[in-house]
Tab-separated table of C-alpha atoms in Angstrom:
chain	number	residue	atom	x	y	z
A	186	UNK	CA	0.039	-0.002	0.076
A	187	UNK	CA	1.132	3.467	-0.876
A	188	UNK	CA	-0.028	4.930	2.449
A	189	UNK	CA	1.372	2.015	4.591
A	190	UNK	CA	4.207	3.436	6.847
A	191	UNK	CA	5.003	-0.174	7.952
A	192	UNK	CA	5.756	-1.707	4.645
A	193	UNK	CA	9.546	-1.401	5.024
A	194	UNK	CA	11.547	-4.112	6.628
A	195	UNK	CA	12.627	-3.683	10.219
A	196	UNK	CA	15.395	-5.518	12.145
A	197	UNK	CA	13.494	-6.134	15.407
A	198	UNK	CA	10.124	-5.807	17.068
A	199	UNK	CA	11.574	-3.295	19.451
A	200	UNK	CA	12.469	-1.083	16.394
A	201	UNK	CA	8.971	-1.753	14.951
A	202	UNK	CA	7.254	-0.753	18.248
A	203	UNK	CA	9.164	2.588	18.130
A	204	UNK	CA	8.036	3.138	14.422
A	205	UNK	CA	4.420	2.463	15.428
A	206	UNK	CA	4.674	4.770	18.317
A	207	UNK	CA	5.984	7.640	16.103
A	208	UNK	CA	3.263	7.134	13.563
A	209	UNK	CA	0.406	7.096	15.985
A	210	UNK	CA	2.007	9.424	18.568
A	211	UNK	CA	1.302	7.244	21.625
A	212	UNK	CA	3.120	4.447	23.681
A	213	UNK	CA	3.008	0.976	22.132
A	214	UNK	CA	3.442	-2.468	23.618
A	215	UNK	CA	3.504	-5.763	21.754
A	216	UNK	CA	2.717	-9.068	23.389
A	217	UNK	CA	2.547	-12.709	22.367
A	218	UNK	CA	-0.693	-14.693	22.577
A	219	UNK	CA	0.021	-15.464	26.247
A	220	UNK	CA	0.419	-11.736	27.175
A	221	UNK	CA	4.247	-11.992	27.563
A	222	UNK	CA	5.962	-8.779	26.542
A	223	UNK	CA	7.905	-9.002	23.316
A	224	UNK	CA	8.548	-5.348	22.616
A	225	UNK	CA	7.615	-1.857	23.558
A	226	UNK	CA	8.249	1.648	22.456
A	227	UNK	CA	11.082	3.432	24.272
A	228	UNK	CA	10.818	7.058	23.284
A	229	UNK	CA	7.801	8.037	25.283
A	230	UNK	CA	7.724	8.449	28.967
A	231	UNK	CA	3.923	8.894	29.080
A	232	UNK	CA	2.467	5.755	30.468
A	233	UNK	CA	0.188	4.122	33.135
A	234	UNK	CA	0.743	1.666	36.109
A	235	UNK	CA	-0.428	-1.324	34.082
A	236	UNK	CA	2.091	-0.662	31.275
A	237	UNK	CA	4.966	-0.030	33.830
A	238	UNK	CA	4.225	-3.336	35.608
A	239	UNK	CA	4.097	-5.148	32.286
A	240	UNK	CA	7.485	-3.760	31.196
A	241	UNK	CA	9.138	-4.501	34.553
A	242	UNK	CA	7.698	-8.059	34.835
A	243	UNK	CA	8.062	-8.732	31.065
A	244	UNK	CA	4.412	-9.924	31.101
A	245	UNK	CA	0.952	-8.376	31.759
A	246	UNK	CA	0.101	-8.667	35.515
A	247	UNK	CA	-2.468	-11.419	36.274
A	248	UNK	CA	-5.038	-9.108	37.802
A	249	UNK	CA	-4.991	-6.987	34.575
A	250	UNK	CA	-5.587	-10.172	32.485
A	251	UNK	CA	-8.323	-11.367	34.752
A	252	UNK	CA	-10.122	-7.904	34.550
A	253	UNK	CA	-9.798	-7.778	30.764
A	254	UNK	CA	-11.464	-11.228	30.538
A	255	UNK	CA	-14.295	-9.958	32.864
A	256	UNK	CA	-14.740	-6.779	30.820
A	257	UNK	CA	-14.893	-8.857	27.589
A	258	UNK	CA	-11.841	-7.354	26.023
A	259	UNK	CA	-9.788	-10.528	25.608
A	260	UNK	CA	-12.707	-12.612	24.276
A	261	UNK	CA	-13.272	-9.848	21.674
A	262	UNK	CA	-9.651	-9.739	20.695
A	263	UNK	CA	-9.657	-13.572	20.207
A	264	UNK	CA	-12.574	-13.253	17.735
A	265	UNK	CA	-12.131	-9.947	15.941
A	266	UNK	CA	-9.482	-8.580	13.530
A	267	UNK	CA	-10.636	-5.103	14.159
A	268	UNK	CA	-9.095	-2.686	16.810
A	269	UNK	CA	-10.910	-2.965	20.211
A	270	UNK	CA	-11.311	0.166	22.403
A	271	UNK	CA	-10.458	-0.507	26.105
A	272	UNK	CA	-11.986	1.844	28.709
A	273	UNK	CA	-10.036	3.246	31.680
A	274	UNK	CA	-9.994	0.754	34.656
A	275	UNK	CA	-8.526	2.721	37.548
A	276	UNK	CA	-8.670	-0.046	39.994
A	277	UNK	CA	-5.946	-1.983	37.960
A	278	UNK	CA	-4.070	1.097	36.815
A	279	UNK	CA	-5.133	0.749	33.228
A	280	UNK	CA	-5.577	3.872	31.205
A	281	UNK	CA	-7.618	4.213	27.991
A	282	UNK	CA	-6.117	2.318	25.149
A	283	UNK	CA	-6.864	0.516	21.886
A	284	UNK	CA	-5.795	-3.103	21.133
A	285	UNK	CA	-5.598	-5.116	17.970
A	286	UNK	CA	-4.862	-8.728	17.464
A	287	UNK	CA	-2.060	-9.997	15.206
A	288	UNK	CA	-3.501	-12.878	13.145
A	289	UNK	CA	-1.931	-15.641	11.025
A	290	UNK	CA	-4.869	-17.242	9.184
A	291	UNK	CA	-7.205	-18.302	11.981
A	292	UNK	CA	-4.635	-18.014	14.851
A	293	UNK	CA	-3.961	-15.209	17.028
A	294	UNK	CA	-0.202	-14.725	17.491
A	295	UNK	CA	-0.192	-11.678	19.759
A	296	UNK	CA	-1.528	-8.227	20.427
A	297	UNK	CA	-0.463	-4.571	19.855
A	298	UNK	CA	-1.688	-2.109	22.616
A	299	UNK	CA	-1.732	1.652	21.950
A	300	UNK	CA	-2.086	3.660	25.059
A	301	UNK	CA	-4.225	6.925	24.511
A	302	UNK	CA	-2.292	9.270	26.644
A	303	UNK	CA	-3.415	12.696	25.306
A	304	UNK	CA	-6.058	12.112	22.755
A	305	UNK	CA	-8.201	9.187	21.484
A	306	UNK	CA	-7.144	7.425	18.281
A	307	UNK	CA	-9.217	8.528	15.292
A	308	UNK	CA	-10.446	6.379	12.465
A	309	UNK	CA	-7.350	6.893	10.418
A	310	UNK	CA	-5.220	5.892	13.473
A	311	UNK	CA	-7.335	2.653	13.704
A	312	UNK	CA	-6.635	1.761	10.062
A	313	UNK	CA	-2.878	2.352	10.748
A	314	UNK	CA	-3.096	0.129	13.779
A	315	UNK	CA	-4.615	-2.694	11.728
A	316	UNK	CA	-1.759	-2.237	9.194
A	317	UNK	CA	0.828	-2.507	12.018
A	318	UNK	CA	-0.742	-5.714	13.043
A	319	UNK	CA	-0.442	-7.199	9.608
A	320	UNK	CA	3.172	-5.972	9.307
A	321	UNK	CA	4.167	-7.511	12.603
A	322	UNK	CA	2.839	-10.957	11.625
A	323	UNK	CA	6.103	-12.468	10.129
A	324	UNK	CA	8.243	-11.262	12.944
A	325	UNK	CA	5.821	-12.945	15.494
A	326	UNK	CA	5.831	-16.143	13.367
A	327	UNK	CA	9.607	-16.224	13.721
A	328	UNK	CA	9.412	-15.570	17.342
A	329	UNK	CA	6.860	-18.389	17.750
A	330	UNK	CA	8.945	-20.834	15.744
A	331	UNK	CA	11.960	-20.296	18.031
A	332	UNK	CA	9.784	-20.664	21.110
A	333	UNK	CA	8.263	-23.976	19.831
A	334	UNK	CA	11.683	-25.523	19.064
A	335	UNK	CA	12.846	-24.491	22.470
A	336	UNK	CA	9.800	-26.064	24.089
A	337	UNK	CA	10.325	-29.380	22.218
A	338	UNK	CA	13.690	-29.721	23.986
A	339	UNK	CA	12.159	-28.831	27.382
A	340	UNK	CA	9.517	-31.496	26.859
A	341	UNK	CA	12.152	-34.187	25.929
A	342	UNK	CA	13.978	-33.416	29.091
A	343	UNK	CA	10.802	-33.473	31.179
A	344	UNK	CA	9.815	-36.910	29.858
A	345	UNK	CA	13.223	-38.232	30.817
A	346	UNK	CA	12.552	-37.019	34.369
A	347	UNK	CA	9.012	-38.453	34.386
A	348	UNK	CA	10.174	-41.850	33.176
A	349	UNK	CA	13.252	-42.012	35.475
A	350	UNK	CA	15.717	-41.924	32.423
A	351	UNK	CA	18.114	-39.579	34.048
A	352	UNK	CA	19.852	-41.297	37.076
A	353	UNK	CA	22.477	-38.792	37.887
A	354	UNK	CA	21.573	-35.643	39.947
A	355	UNK	CA	24.400	-33.801	38.214
A	356	UNK	CA	23.002	-34.623	34.740
A	357	UNK	CA	19.567	-33.350	35.890
A	358	UNK	CA	21.028	-29.994	37.221
A	359	UNK	CA	23.204	-29.639	34.016
A	360	UNK	CA	20.109	-29.864	31.974
A	361	UNK	CA	18.339	-27.265	33.985
A	362	UNK	CA	21.221	-24.900	33.636
A	363	UNK	CA	21.545	-25.626	29.831
A	364	UNK	CA	17.904	-24.706	29.446
A	365	UNK	CA	18.388	-21.625	31.633
A	366	UNK	CA	15.871	-22.925	34.111
A	367	UNK	CA	16.806	-22.312	37.882
A	368	UNK	CA	15.951	-25.470	39.679
A	369	UNK	CA	13.692	-24.827	42.720
A	370	UNK	CA	14.626	-26.064	46.164
A	371	UNK	CA	11.220	-27.979	46.249
A	372	UNK	CA	8.751	-29.052	43.615
A	373	UNK	CA	5.593	-31.050	42.998
A	374	UNK	CA	4.223	-32.843	39.853
A	375	UNK	CA	0.683	-31.865	38.863
A	376	UNK	CA	-1.534	-33.742	36.405
A	377	UNK	CA	-4.851	-32.523	34.944
A	378	UNK	CA	-7.033	-35.175	33.350
A	379	UNK	CA	-9.216	-33.910	30.516
A	380	UNK	CA	-12.145	-35.807	29.280
A	381	UNK	CA	-10.591	-36.092	25.817
A	382	UNK	CA	-7.216	-35.900	24.191
A	383	UNK	CA	-5.859	-32.316	24.223
A	384	UNK	CA	-6.017	-31.385	20.642
A	385	UNK	CA	-4.546	-28.156	19.236
A	386	UNK	CA	-7.225	-25.806	20.529
A	387	UNK	CA	-7.416	-27.149	24.021
A	388	UNK	CA	-3.696	-27.328	24.233
A	389	UNK	CA	-3.427	-23.602	23.401
A	390	UNK	CA	-6.157	-22.724	25.953
A	391	UNK	CA	-4.419	-24.730	28.643
A	392	UNK	CA	-1.000	-23.253	27.760
A	393	UNK	CA	-2.503	-19.717	27.803
A	394	UNK	CA	-3.805	-20.211	31.455
A	395	UNK	CA	-0.328	-21.618	32.588
A	396	UNK	CA	1.604	-18.725	30.843
A	397	UNK	CA	-0.583	-16.093	32.397
A	398	UNK	CA	-0.732	-17.607	35.871
A	399	UNK	CA	1.519	-15.713	38.320
A	400	UNK	CA	0.631	-17.514	41.547
A	401	UNK	CA	2.920	-20.601	40.905
A	402	UNK	CA	5.956	-20.937	38.688
A	403	UNK	CA	5.648	-23.734	36.120
A	404	UNK	CA	9.179	-25.004	35.440
A	405	UNK	CA	8.224	-27.523	32.783
A	406	UNK	CA	5.024	-28.990	31.220
A	407	UNK	CA	4.034	-31.524	28.646
A	408	UNK	CA	0.927	-33.279	27.288
A	409	UNK	CA	0.213	-37.069	27.079
A	410	UNK	CA	-3.043	-37.662	25.276
A	411	UNK	CA	-5.690	-36.361	27.825
A	412	UNK	CA	-3.181	-35.580	30.540
A	413	UNK	CA	-1.569	-32.165	31.087
A	414	UNK	CA	1.557	-32.713	33.238
A	415	UNK	CA	3.413	-30.012	35.095
A	416	UNK	CA	6.550	-29.615	37.203
A	417	UNK	CA	5.716	-26.875	39.655
A	418	UNK	CA	8.405	-24.930	41.537
A	419	UNK	CA	7.681	-24.238	45.164
A	420	UNK	CA	10.735	-22.326	46.253
A	421	UNK	CA	10.146	-19.975	49.228
A	422	UNK	CA	6.266	-20.566	49.079
A	423	UNK	CA	4.495	-20.562	52.551
A	424	UNK	CA	1.848	-23.264	52.933
A	425	UNK	CA	2.722	-24.860	49.524
A	426	UNK	CA	-0.039	-27.572	49.872
A	427	UNK	CA	-2.682	-24.919	50.220
A	428	UNK	CA	-1.170	-23.000	47.278
A	429	UNK	CA	-1.167	-26.180	45.068
A	430	UNK	CA	-4.818	-26.807	45.963
A	431	UNK	CA	-5.843	-23.312	45.156
A	432	UNK	CA	-3.955	-23.372	41.929
A	433	UNK	CA	-5.623	-26.612	40.557
A	434	UNK	CA	-9.076	-25.456	41.513
A	435	UNK	CA	-8.511	-22.057	39.924
A	436	UNK	CA	-7.159	-23.686	36.653
A	437	UNK	CA	-10.174	-26.009	36.430
A	438	UNK	CA	-12.601	-23.150	37.095
A	439	UNK	CA	-11.030	-20.848	34.443
A	440	UNK	CA	-10.829	-23.568	31.820
A	441	UNK	CA	-14.629	-23.890	32.163
A	442	UNK	CA	-15.420	-20.119	32.518
A	443	UNK	CA	-13.230	-18.883	29.714
A	444	UNK	CA	-13.135	-21.742	27.287
A	445	UNK	CA	-16.149	-24.076	28.116
A	446	UNK	CA	-13.905	-27.042	28.894
A	447	UNK	CA	-15.613	-29.037	31.660
A	448	UNK	CA	-14.946	-31.981	34.001
A	449	UNK	CA	-11.198	-31.643	34.277
A	450	UNK	CA	-9.856	-33.789	37.194
A	451	UNK	CA	-6.767	-32.313	38.912
A	452	UNK	CA	-4.068	-34.149	41.074
A	453	UNK	CA	-0.795	-33.304	42.525
A	454	UNK	CA	2.032	-35.235	44.271
A	455	UNK	CA	3.839	-34.847	47.513
A	456	UNK	CA	6.455	-32.113	47.763
A	457	UNK	CA	10.095	-33.221	47.029
A	458	UNK	CA	13.518	-31.576	46.872
A	459	UNK	CA	15.369	-34.421	45.058
A	460	UNK	CA	14.808	-34.245	41.229
A	461	UNK	CA	15.572	-37.844	40.990
A	462	UNK	CA	12.158	-38.357	42.605
A	463	UNK	CA	10.173	-36.599	39.758
A	464	UNK	CA	9.162	-40.136	38.521
A	465	UNK	CA	7.826	-40.976	41.987
A	466	UNK	CA	6.021	-37.741	42.253
A	467	UNK	CA	4.399	-38.381	38.771
A	468	UNK	CA	3.209	-41.887	39.878
A	469	UNK	CA	1.658	-40.256	43.059
A	470	UNK	CA	-0.322	-37.757	41.004
A	471	UNK	CA	-1.548	-40.619	38.788
A	472	UNK	CA	-2.527	-42.549	41.893
A	473	UNK	CA	-4.743	-39.621	42.972
A	474	UNK	CA	-6.484	-39.610	39.561
A	475	UNK	CA	-6.946	-43.467	39.686
A	476	UNK	CA	-8.451	-43.229	43.153
A	477	UNK	CA	-10.836	-40.465	42.066
A	478	UNK	CA	-12.004	-42.559	39.227
A	479	UNK	CA	-12.607	-45.635	41.658
A	480	UNK	CA	-14.168	-43.488	44.464
A	481	UNK	CA	-15.776	-40.518	42.813
A	482	UNK	CA	-18.146	-39.624	45.586
A	483	UNK	CA	-15.662	-40.128	48.438
A	484	UNK	CA	-12.557	-38.259	47.182
A	485	UNK	CA	-13.711	-35.955	44.417
A	486	UNK	CA	-12.696	-32.927	46.435
A	487	UNK	CA	-9.234	-34.414	47.358
A	488	UNK	CA	-6.520	-33.454	44.840
A	489	UNK	CA	-3.196	-34.050	46.724
A	490	UNK	CA	-1.506	-37.357	47.298
A	491	UNK	CA	-0.812	-36.522	50.994
A	492	UNK	CA	-4.454	-35.982	51.609
A	493	UNK	CA	-5.480	-39.422	50.182
A	494	UNK	CA	-5.204	-41.053	53.644
A	495	UNK	CA	-5.867	-44.705	53.493
A	496	UNK	CA	-6.531	-44.507	49.638
A	497	UNK	CA	-2.730	-44.340	49.286
A	498	UNK	CA	-2.614	-47.973	50.456
A	499	UNK	CA	-5.635	-49.551	49.019
A	500	UNK	CA	-3.744	-51.805	46.628
A	501	UNK	CA	-1.329	-52.983	49.395
A	502	UNK	CA	-4.292	-53.724	51.672
A	503	UNK	CA	-6.185	-55.620	48.873
A	504	UNK	CA	-3.094	-57.766	48.246
A	505	UNK	CA	-2.820	-58.713	51.891
A	506	UNK	CA	-6.540	-59.507	52.146
A	507	UNK	CA	-6.356	-61.598	49.027
A	508	UNK	CA	-3.284	-63.498	50.212
A	509	UNK	CA	-4.773	-64.095	53.621
A	510	UNK	CA	-8.006	-65.295	52.087
A	511	UNK	CA	-9.783	-63.032	54.578
A	512	UNK	CA	-13.486	-62.393	54.387
A	513	UNK	CA	-15.387	-59.829	56.621
A	514	UNK	CA	-18.066	-61.891	58.328
A	515	UNK	CA	-20.209	-58.882	59.054
A	516	UNK	CA	-20.260	-57.502	55.513
A	517	UNK	CA	-20.905	-61.090	54.117
A	518	UNK	CA	-24.114	-61.289	56.321
A	519	UNK	CA	-25.239	-57.763	55.397
A	520	UNK	CA	-24.701	-58.576	51.664
A	521	UNK	CA	-26.740	-61.752	51.991
A	522	UNK	CA	-29.514	-59.921	53.808
A	523	UNK	CA	-29.604	-57.246	51.028
A	524	UNK	CA	-29.764	-59.746	48.341
A	525	UNK	CA	-32.496	-61.684	49.997
A	526	UNK	CA	-34.657	-58.732	51.054
A	527	UNK	CA	-33.746	-56.240	48.282
A	528	UNK	CA	-32.590	-53.699	50.997
A	529	UNK	CA	-29.887	-51.175	51.193
A	530	UNK	CA	-28.067	-51.953	54.501
A	531	UNK	CA	-24.601	-52.018	52.848
A	532	UNK	CA	-25.135	-48.652	51.083
A	533	UNK	CA	-26.520	-47.137	54.375
A	534	UNK	CA	-23.437	-48.413	56.392
A	535	UNK	CA	-21.049	-47.107	53.727
A	536	UNK	CA	-22.588	-43.607	53.696
A	537	UNK	CA	-22.820	-43.456	57.481
A	538	UNK	CA	-19.105	-44.228	57.835
A	539	UNK	CA	-18.235	-41.788	54.981
A	540	UNK	CA	-20.044	-39.131	56.929
A	541	UNK	CA	-17.893	-39.683	60.060
A	542	UNK	CA	-20.845	-41.302	61.808
A	543	UNK	CA	-22.915	-38.203	61.555
A	544	UNK	CA	-26.476	-39.626	61.295
A	545	UNK	CA	-28.050	-36.371	60.199
A	546	UNK	CA	-25.556	-35.863	57.283
A	547	UNK	CA	-25.868	-39.476	56.294
A	548	UNK	CA	-29.699	-39.396	56.252
A	549	UNK	CA	-29.556	-36.293	54.071
A	550	UNK	CA	-27.096	-37.986	51.680
A	551	UNK	CA	-29.298	-41.025	51.548
A	552	UNK	CA	-32.467	-38.942	51.156
A	553	UNK	CA	-34.226	-40.761	53.969
A	554	UNK	CA	-35.723	-39.735	57.268
A	555	UNK	CA	-33.578	-39.666	60.347
A	556	UNK	CA	-35.648	-42.347	62.036
A	557	UNK	CA	-35.411	-44.583	58.969
A	558	UNK	CA	-31.564	-44.447	59.095
A	559	UNK	CA	-31.556	-45.036	62.852
A	560	UNK	CA	-33.648	-48.097	62.347
A	561	UNK	CA	-31.317	-49.351	59.535
A	562	UNK	CA	-28.296	-48.879	61.700
A	563	UNK	CA	-29.969	-50.920	64.452
A	564	UNK	CA	-30.670	-53.716	61.962
A	565	UNK	CA	-26.951	-53.456	60.709
A	566	UNK	CA	-25.797	-53.873	64.268
A	567	UNK	CA	-27.981	-56.938	64.824
A	568	UNK	CA	-27.492	-58.779	61.483
A	569	UNK	CA	-23.827	-58.121	61.213
A	570	UNK	CA	-23.152	-58.466	64.914
A	571	UNK	CA	-21.473	-55.118	64.849
A	572	UNK	CA	-20.864	-52.642	67.620
A	573	UNK	CA	-21.048	-49.198	65.865
A	574	UNK	CA	-19.574	-47.559	68.910
A	575	UNK	CA	-16.392	-49.524	68.608
A	576	UNK	CA	-13.841	-47.375	66.594
A	577	UNK	CA	-11.815	-50.555	65.645
A	578	UNK	CA	-14.810	-52.371	64.220
A	579	UNK	CA	-15.945	-49.223	62.340
A	580	UNK	CA	-12.384	-48.752	60.927
A	581	UNK	CA	-12.199	-52.324	59.732
A	582	UNK	CA	-15.670	-52.129	58.052
A	583	UNK	CA	-14.729	-48.792	56.443
A	584	UNK	CA	-11.564	-50.318	54.949
A	585	UNK	CA	-13.212	-53.516	53.776
A	586	UNK	CA	-16.046	-51.499	52.174
A	587	UNK	CA	-13.428	-49.475	50.236
A	588	UNK	CA	-11.573	-52.678	49.152
A	589	UNK	CA	-14.796	-54.238	47.979
A	590	UNK	CA	-15.498	-51.207	45.851
A	591	UNK	CA	-11.888	-50.954	44.617
A	592	UNK	CA	-12.051	-54.648	43.522
A	593	UNK	CA	-15.312	-54.086	41.662
């Protein structure tokens, strides 16, 4: 185009940002699709707190991203090729600005943000901003290609850790340093189980949330069919288990809210400091997912291996019971009674024990009257010859009920 000031080649995106800034007479920032800062104009001191924080941290602050989602700005940028006006949001230090997405075919590569410091951009300015987005496309494609190549090496290293193929601690640390990753003094492995394999779109959405999160540092991540696997750094984090729990719940919530991806099951391992135990940590996270599948009603809200309690040892206990040829006499009699009379004594006992012997809560869960459950508990005691006030008997019944369910 004759009137396109961006048609000439430029050496870097930093140089390009300065050119756009001079043309539009306002500060410019350029981000990738995950809101990491790639370039910004340097010849203009006029700015706002959100832009300052972005430049200092090399990425847009999470609170700014969250508010831009709430205001509908980012959803609009992910759909439209037209510039989007963004109103002033004083609570997050965001001044009035205009944003435009940088597209390659049907994919958003990044964004250009123009801060309106003295006057709003006019219609001609908006046309120029669209031209700038088109001119930046090739440079962002090159940036993305370099980034993807780097991530391939990261993932290969991560899989070696997950499968125990690096035995030497020195080799592990050498790899971290070669990839310019600072190994944390403690870590955990996290796994998110999706309902289906993560294809291109879901992978990008998950990656977007990981890249824009600023509550936990993700050292490495990879995908295996319908599993998203993370190595999470926990250096100098107080109450790390609470932090891990909050992170997984927020991730699941945002995947549904922002992208409509539902029913993701999260899990995380114990906390370790020895990177030779990454494989062990990975197995722990998978154990949590396996137990969630076997016991959905009991441990759906449990995400961490340390909180699994007796479910950590279900397979070991089952093996012992099987080797010993043991059969719980009380449960056998109750099962026979249920089969003969088409009753629900086993289910009632299971719910009662799950609710920590709280009759009121158990009756509510079973959707029966309190008196009905009290009568059933009396019959359970009589038929199974059980003393429901004896903690040892109740614990044994609880374990054997879980083993029965696990076996099924």
